[in-house]
PDB file of C-alpha atoms in Angstrom:
ATOM      1  CA  MET A   1      66.917 -76.370 -87.621  1.00  0.00           C
ATOM      2  CA  SER A   2      64.147 -78.887 -88.276  1.00  0.00           C
ATOM      3  CA  LEU A   3      63.486 -81.793 -85.991  1.00  0.00           C
ATOM      4  CA  ASP A   4      63.189 -85.309 -87.547  1.00  0.00           C
ATOM      5  CA  LEU A   5      61.902 -88.463 -86.115  1.00  0.00           C
ATOM      6  CA  TYR A   6      61.789 -91.864 -87.949  1.00  0.00           C
ATOM      7  CA  VAL A   7      59.793 -94.977 -87.816  1.00  0.00           C
ATOM      8  CA  HIS A   8      61.367 -97.998 -89.507  1.00  0.00           C
ATOM      9  CA  SER A   9      58.629-100.515 -90.427  1.00  0.00           C
ATOM     10  CA  LYS A  10      59.058-104.235 -91.585  1.00  0.00           C
ATOM     11  CA  SER A  11      55.782-103.957 -93.505  1.00  0.00           C
ATOM     12  CA  PRO A  12      55.783-103.055 -97.081  1.00  0.00           C
ATOM     13  CA  ARG A  13      52.151-101.980 -96.792  1.00  0.00           C
ATOM     14  CA  LEU A  14      51.847 -98.376 -96.125  1.00  0.00           C
ATOM     15  CA  LEU A  15      49.703 -97.043 -93.271  1.00  0.00           C
ATOM     16  CA  THR A  16      46.618 -95.201 -94.756  1.00  0.00           C
ATOM     17  CA  THR A  17      45.499 -91.880 -93.990  1.00  0.00           C
ATOM     18  CA  GLU A  18      42.296 -93.197 -92.409  1.00  0.00           C
ATOM     19  CA  GLN A  19      44.324 -95.671 -90.275  1.00  0.00           C
ATOM     20  CA  LEU A  20      46.503 -92.732 -89.002  1.00  0.00           C
ATOM     21  CA  ALA A  21      43.532 -90.610 -88.064  1.00  0.00           C
ATOM     22  CA  ASP A  22      41.944 -93.532 -86.298  1.00  0.00           C
ATOM     23  CA  ALA A  23      45.172 -94.119 -84.337  1.00  0.00           C
ATOM     24  CA  LEU A  24      45.503 -90.597 -83.295  1.00  0.00           C
ATOM     25  CA  ALA A  25      41.701 -90.419 -82.411  1.00  0.00           C
ATOM     26  CA  VAL A  26      42.314 -92.986 -79.614  1.00  0.00           C
ATOM     27  CA  SER A  27      44.462 -90.415 -77.912  1.00  0.00           C
ATOM     28  CA  GLN A  28      41.701 -87.711 -78.461  1.00  0.00           C
ATOM     29  CA  ILE A  29      43.814 -86.145 -81.144  1.00  0.00           C
ATOM     30  CA  GLY A  30      41.928 -84.852 -84.378  1.00  0.00           C
ATOM     31  CA  VAL A  31      43.828 -84.397 -87.556  1.00  0.00           C
ATOM     32  CA  ALA A  32      43.523 -83.097 -91.034  1.00  0.00           C
ATOM     33  CA  LEU A  33      46.100 -84.014 -93.802  1.00  0.00           C
ATOM     34  CA  PHE A  34      46.975 -81.905 -96.649  1.00  0.00           C
ATOM     35  CA  ASP A  35      49.250 -82.070 -99.807  1.00  0.00           C
ATOM     36  CA  ASP A  36      50.543 -78.535 -99.367  1.00  0.00           C
ATOM     37  CA  TYR A  37      50.826 -75.358 -97.306  1.00  0.00           C
ATOM     38  CA  ILE A  38      49.902 -73.017-100.051  1.00  0.00           C
ATOM     39  CA  ASN A  39      46.234 -74.103-100.874  1.00  0.00           C
ATOM     40  CA  TYR A  40      45.819 -76.601 -98.118  1.00  0.00           C
ATOM     41  CA  ASN A  41      44.442 -79.168-100.504  1.00  0.00           C
ATOM     42  CA  PRO A  42      43.376 -82.249 -98.695  1.00  0.00           C
ATOM     43  CA  ALA A  43      45.788 -85.271 -98.863  1.00  0.00           C
ATOM     44  CA  PRO A  44      44.327 -88.096-100.951  1.00  0.00           C
ATOM     45  CA  ALA A  45      42.628 -90.956 -99.063  1.00  0.00           C
ATOM     46  CA  GLY A  46      44.698 -94.262 -99.080  1.00  0.00           C
ATOM     47  CA  PRO A  47      48.164 -95.022 -98.336  1.00  0.00           C
ATOM     48  CA  LEU A  48      50.404 -92.190 -96.744  1.00  0.00           C
ATOM     49  CA  LYS A  49      52.947 -90.701 -98.981  1.00  0.00           C
ATOM     50  CA  THR A  50      53.973 -87.092 -98.294  1.00  0.00           C
ATOM     51  CA  CYS A  51      51.678 -84.757 -96.355  1.00  0.00           C
ATOM     52  CA  ILE A  52      51.326 -81.985 -93.852  1.00  0.00           C
ATOM     53  CA  VAL A  53      49.435 -83.018 -90.834  1.00  0.00           C
ATOM     54  CA  LEU A  54      47.502 -80.651 -88.665  1.00  0.00           C
ATOM     55  CA  GLY A  55      46.414 -81.825 -85.229  1.00  0.00           C
ATOM     56  CA  TRP A  56      44.374 -80.677 -82.403  1.00  0.00           C
ATOM     57  CA  MET A  57      42.965 -81.852 -79.166  1.00  0.00           C
ATOM     58  CA  THR A  58      39.284 -82.944 -79.794  1.00  0.00           C
ATOM     59  CA  LYS A  59      38.026 -81.632 -76.553  1.00  0.00           C
ATOM     60  CA  SER A  60      39.149 -78.062 -77.557  1.00  0.00           C
ATOM     61  CA  PHE A  61      38.809 -77.908 -81.284  1.00  0.00           C
ATOM     62  CA  ALA A  62      36.267 -79.773 -83.684  1.00  0.00           C
ATOM     63  CA  PRO A  63      36.758 -80.830 -87.188  1.00  0.00           C
ATOM     64  CA  LEU A  64      33.833 -78.764 -88.303  1.00  0.00           C
ATOM     65  CA  GLN A  65      35.942 -75.621 -87.359  1.00  0.00           C
ATOM     66  CA  ILE A  66      38.735 -76.669 -89.789  1.00  0.00           C
ATOM     67  CA  ASN A  67      36.200 -77.274 -92.481  1.00  0.00           C
ATOM     68  CA  GLU A  68      34.780 -73.916 -91.968  1.00  0.00           C
ATOM     69  CA  ILE A  69      38.145 -72.478 -92.189  1.00  0.00           C
ATOM     70  CA  LEU A  70      39.010 -74.187 -95.353  1.00  0.00           C
ATOM     71  CA  ARG A  71      36.153 -72.680 -97.221  1.00  0.00           C
ATOM     72  CA  GLN A  72      37.185 -69.167 -96.567  1.00  0.00           C
ATOM     73  CA  THR A  73      39.490 -67.252 -98.788  1.00  0.00           C
ATOM     74  CA  ASP A  74      41.813 -66.283 -96.008  1.00  0.00           C
ATOM     75  CA  LYS A  75      42.268 -69.871 -94.751  1.00  0.00           C
ATOM     76  CA  LYS A  76      46.171 -69.809 -94.638  1.00  0.00           C
ATOM     77  CA  ARG A  77      46.060 -66.651 -92.309  1.00  0.00           C
ATOM     78  CA  LYS A  78      43.578 -68.203 -90.092  1.00  0.00           C
ATOM     79  CA  LEU A  79      45.202 -71.508 -89.721  1.00  0.00           C
ATOM     80  CA  GLU A  80      48.512 -69.601 -89.084  1.00  0.00           C
ATOM     81  CA  GLU A  81      46.711 -67.657 -86.275  1.00  0.00           C
ATOM     82  CA  LEU A  82      45.581 -71.065 -84.783  1.00  0.00           C
ATOM     83  CA  LEU A  83      49.094 -72.432 -84.976  1.00  0.00           C
ATOM     84  CA  ALA A  84      50.668 -69.388 -83.299  1.00  0.00           C
ATOM     85  CA  ARG A  85      48.100 -69.670 -80.524  1.00  0.00           C
ATOM     86  CA  GLU A  86      48.741 -73.419 -80.233  1.00  0.00           C
ATOM     87  CA  VAL A  87      45.210 -74.321 -80.823  1.00  0.00           C
ATOM     88  CA  LEU A  88      46.535 -76.302 -83.761  1.00  0.00           C
ATOM     89  CA  ALA A  89      49.927 -78.081 -84.186  1.00  0.00           C
ATOM     90  CA  CYS A  90      51.625 -79.178 -87.434  1.00  0.00           C
ATOM     91  CA  ALA A  91      54.120 -81.758 -88.644  1.00  0.00           C
ATOM     92  CA  ASN A  92      55.141 -83.175 -92.009  1.00  0.00           C
ATOM     93  CA  VAL A  93      55.152 -86.958 -92.971  1.00  0.00           C
ATOM     94  CA  ASN A  94      57.360 -88.317 -95.886  1.00  0.00           C
ATOM     95  CA  VAL A  95      57.256 -92.033 -96.679  1.00  0.00           C
ATOM     96  CA  TYR A  96      60.102 -93.814 -98.254  1.00  0.00           C
ATOM     97  CA  ARG A  97      60.901 -97.472 -99.354  1.00  0.00           C
ATOM     98  CA  ALA A  98      63.543 -98.410 -96.832  1.00  0.00           C
ATOM     99  CA  VAL A  99      66.170 -99.516 -99.494  1.00  0.00           C
ATOM    100  CA  ASP A 100      66.000 -96.068-101.027  1.00  0.00           C
ATOM    101  CA  TYR A 101      66.041 -94.149 -97.690  1.00  0.00           C
ATOM    102  CA  TYR A 102      69.190 -96.151 -96.518  1.00  0.00           C
ATOM    103  CA  ALA A 103      70.981 -95.815 -99.847  1.00  0.00           C
ATOM    104  CA  ALA A 104      70.863 -92.039 -99.527  1.00  0.00           C
ATOM    105  CA  PHE A 105      73.418 -92.475 -96.619  1.00  0.00           C
ATOM    106  CA  GLY A 106      75.828 -94.465 -98.947  1.00  0.00           C
ATOM    107  CA  ASP A 107      76.704 -98.101 -99.420  1.00  0.00           C
ATOM    108  CA  GLY A 108      77.081-100.137 -96.213  1.00  0.00           C
ATOM    109  CA  TYR A 109      75.256 -97.554 -94.146  1.00  0.00           C
ATOM    110  CA  LEU A 110      73.378-100.094 -92.030  1.00  0.00           C
ATOM    111  CA  ASP A 111      76.521-102.151 -91.493  1.00  0.00           C
ATOM    112  CA  SER A 112      78.338 -98.913 -90.445  1.00  0.00           C
ATOM    113  CA  LEU A 113      75.790 -98.789 -87.537  1.00  0.00           C
ATOM    114  CA  ALA A 114      77.308-102.122 -86.118  1.00  0.00           C
ATOM    115  CA  GLY A 115      78.611-101.416 -82.623  1.00  0.00           C
ATOM    116  CA  GLU A 116      77.055 -97.976 -82.436  1.00  0.00           C
ATOM    117  CA  ILE A 117      73.405 -99.184 -81.839  1.00  0.00           C
ATOM    118  CA  ASP A 118      71.923-102.050 -80.172  1.00  0.00           C
ATOM    119  CA  LEU A 119      71.933-105.261 -82.290  1.00  0.00           C
ATOM    120  CA  ARG A 120      68.350-105.793 -82.101  1.00  0.00           C
ATOM    121  CA  PHE A 121      67.657-102.295 -83.530  1.00  0.00           C
ATOM    122  CA  LEU A 122      70.244-102.783 -86.328  1.00  0.00           C
ATOM    123  CA  ASN A 123      68.677-106.233 -87.316  1.00  0.00           C
ATOM    124  CA  PHE A 124      65.094-104.497 -87.250  1.00  0.00           C
ATOM    125  CA  MET A 125      66.464-101.846 -89.612  1.00  0.00           C
ATOM    126  CA  LYS A 126      67.974-104.483 -91.761  1.00  0.00           C
ATOM    127  CA  SER A 127      64.730-106.083 -92.406  1.00  0.00           C
ATOM    128  CA  ALA A 128      62.705-102.799 -92.698  1.00  0.00           C
ATOM    129  CA  GLU A 129      60.682-102.202 -95.787  1.00  0.00           C
ATOM    130  CA  THR A 130      59.347 -98.719 -95.242  1.00  0.00           C
ATOM    131  CA  VAL A 131      60.708 -95.643 -93.269  1.00  0.00           C
ATOM    132  CA  TYR A 132      58.340 -92.910 -92.188  1.00  0.00           C
ATOM    133  CA  GLU A 133      59.868 -89.495 -91.577  1.00  0.00           C
ATOM    134  CA  ILE A 134      58.112 -87.146 -89.342  1.00  0.00           C
ATOM    135  CA  GLN A 135      59.315 -83.441 -89.215  1.00  0.00           C
ATOM    136  CA  THR A 136      58.559 -80.151 -87.656  1.00  0.00           C
ATOM    137  CA  ALA A 137      59.981 -76.821 -89.008  1.00  0.00           C
ATOM    138  CA  ALA A 138      62.722 -74.901 -87.414  1.00  0.00           C
ATOM    139  CA  GLY A 139      60.219 -72.184 -86.048  1.00  0.00           C
ATOM    140  CA  ARG A 140      57.941 -74.809 -84.417  1.00  0.00           C
ATOM    141  CA  LEU A 141      56.194 -74.167 -81.192  1.00  0.00           C
ATOM    142  CA  ASP A 142      56.242 -76.580 -78.303  1.00  0.00           C
ATOM    143  CA  SER A 143      52.771 -77.841 -79.124  1.00  0.00           C
ATOM    144  CA  SER A 144      54.032 -78.889 -82.651  1.00  0.00           C
ATOM    145  CA  TRP A 145      57.041 -80.781 -81.262  1.00  0.00           C
ATOM    146  CA  ARG A 146      54.708 -82.644 -78.745  1.00  0.00           C
ATOM    147  CA  PHE A 147      52.281 -83.358 -81.448  1.00  0.00           C
ATOM    148  CA  GLN A 148      55.104 -84.661 -83.718  1.00  0.00           C
ATOM    149  CA  GLN A 149      56.103 -87.026 -81.026  1.00  0.00           C
ATOM    150  CA  SER A 150      52.525 -88.272 -80.621  1.00  0.00           C
ATOM    151  CA  LEU A 151      52.233 -88.632 -84.499  1.00  0.00           C
ATOM    152  CA  CYS A 152      55.514 -90.658 -84.499  1.00  0.00           C
ATOM    153  CA  SER A 153      54.245 -92.862 -81.655  1.00  0.00           C
ATOM    154  CA  ALA A 154      50.894 -93.421 -83.556  1.00  0.00           C
ATOM    155  CA  ILE A 155      52.648 -94.297 -86.659  1.00  0.00           C
ATOM    156  CA  ALA A 156      55.104 -96.659 -84.925  1.00  0.00           C
ATOM    157  CA  ASP A 157      52.462 -98.408 -82.819  1.00  0.00           C
ATOM    158  CA  SER A 158      50.197 -98.829 -86.100  1.00  0.00           C
ATOM    159  CA  VAL A 159      52.985-100.378 -88.143  1.00  0.00           C
ATOM    160  CA  ASP A 160      54.767-102.266 -85.271  1.00  0.00           C
ATOM    161  CA  GLY A 161      57.715 -99.979 -85.947  1.00  0.00           C
ATOM    162  CA  LEU A 162      61.048 -98.888 -84.480  1.00  0.00           C
ATOM    163  CA  ILE A 163      61.355 -95.349 -83.650  1.00  0.00           C
ATOM    164  CA  GLU A 164      64.595 -93.379 -84.221  1.00  0.00           C
ATOM    165  CA  GLU A 165      65.146 -90.212 -82.561  1.00  0.00           C
ATOM    166  CA  PRO A 166      68.487 -89.050 -84.404  1.00  0.00           C
ATOM    167  CA  GLN A 167      68.982 -85.870 -82.315  1.00  0.00           C
ATOM    168  CA  LEU A 168      69.866 -87.904 -79.379  1.00  0.00           C
ATOM    169  CA  GLY A 169      70.826 -91.028 -81.176  1.00  0.00           C
ATOM    170  CA  GLU A 170      68.056 -93.029 -79.453  1.00  0.00           C
ATOM    171  CA  TYR A 171      66.172 -96.073 -80.941  1.00  0.00           C
ATOM    172  CA  PHE A 172      63.127 -97.531 -79.231  1.00  0.00           C
ATOM    173  CA  PHE A 173      59.936 -99.420 -79.786  1.00  0.00           C
ATOM    174  CA  PRO A 174      56.395 -97.662 -79.334  1.00  0.00           C
ATOM    175  CA  GLN A 175      55.901 -99.350 -75.909  1.00  0.00           C
ATOM    176  CA  ASP A 176      58.991 -97.573 -74.679  1.00  0.00           C
ATOM    177  CA  ALA A 177      58.013 -94.088 -76.234  1.00  0.00           C
ATOM    178  CA  VAL A 178      56.550 -92.826 -73.061  1.00  0.00           C
ATOM    179  CA  GLU A 179      60.032 -92.789 -71.602  1.00  0.00           C
ATOM    180  CA  TYR A 180      61.391 -90.604 -74.431  1.00  0.00           C
ATOM    181  CA  PHE A 181      58.396 -88.457 -75.519  1.00  0.00           C
ATOM    182  CA  HIS A 182      56.072 -86.041 -74.074  1.00  0.00           C
ATOM    183  CA  GLY A 183      52.499 -86.536 -75.150  1.00  0.00           C
ATOM    184  CA  PHE A 184      50.552 -83.775 -77.130  1.00  0.00           C
ATOM    185  CA  VAL A 185      48.031 -83.650 -74.233  1.00  0.00           C
ATOM    186  CA  GLU A 186      50.489 -82.803 -71.564  1.00  0.00           C
TER     187      GLU A 186
END
């Protein structure tokens, strides 16, 4: 089963790939963003849409190593080896217009949450413009789950968003993430 985290943002302006990389760099996390798992084509610069994010601790791995691997014909195998050894971690990011995301749950979805979640979280979601979905695959390693949490926190912090952890039914703001999440560096 994949694990999903969500960031609900009031801003209609999307976080850019550059802003995301900068936000993670503050925590000494390097990233490379890709369009696909097959060819590992780089995600276009600019607003985030849908991408695969590889992450690593900058003290133990350098971006030049990724660039070297991507030039090789067996890049997929080499990246998978680094993921298996937990040198790299991986998560997916999908970005939705909030109205489209909530509509997928049916009419009155947000109203149905009344009494189920704290009113301040519900009111925040009702004014959300964008939803970021951060996922890891069913076969994820612990490093990818921790990276996913760090990625989610960085996105939420960058867009002043509300984090949703649906597996536990928890909602919280970025400043409270340390209570719920384990960092990538731990």
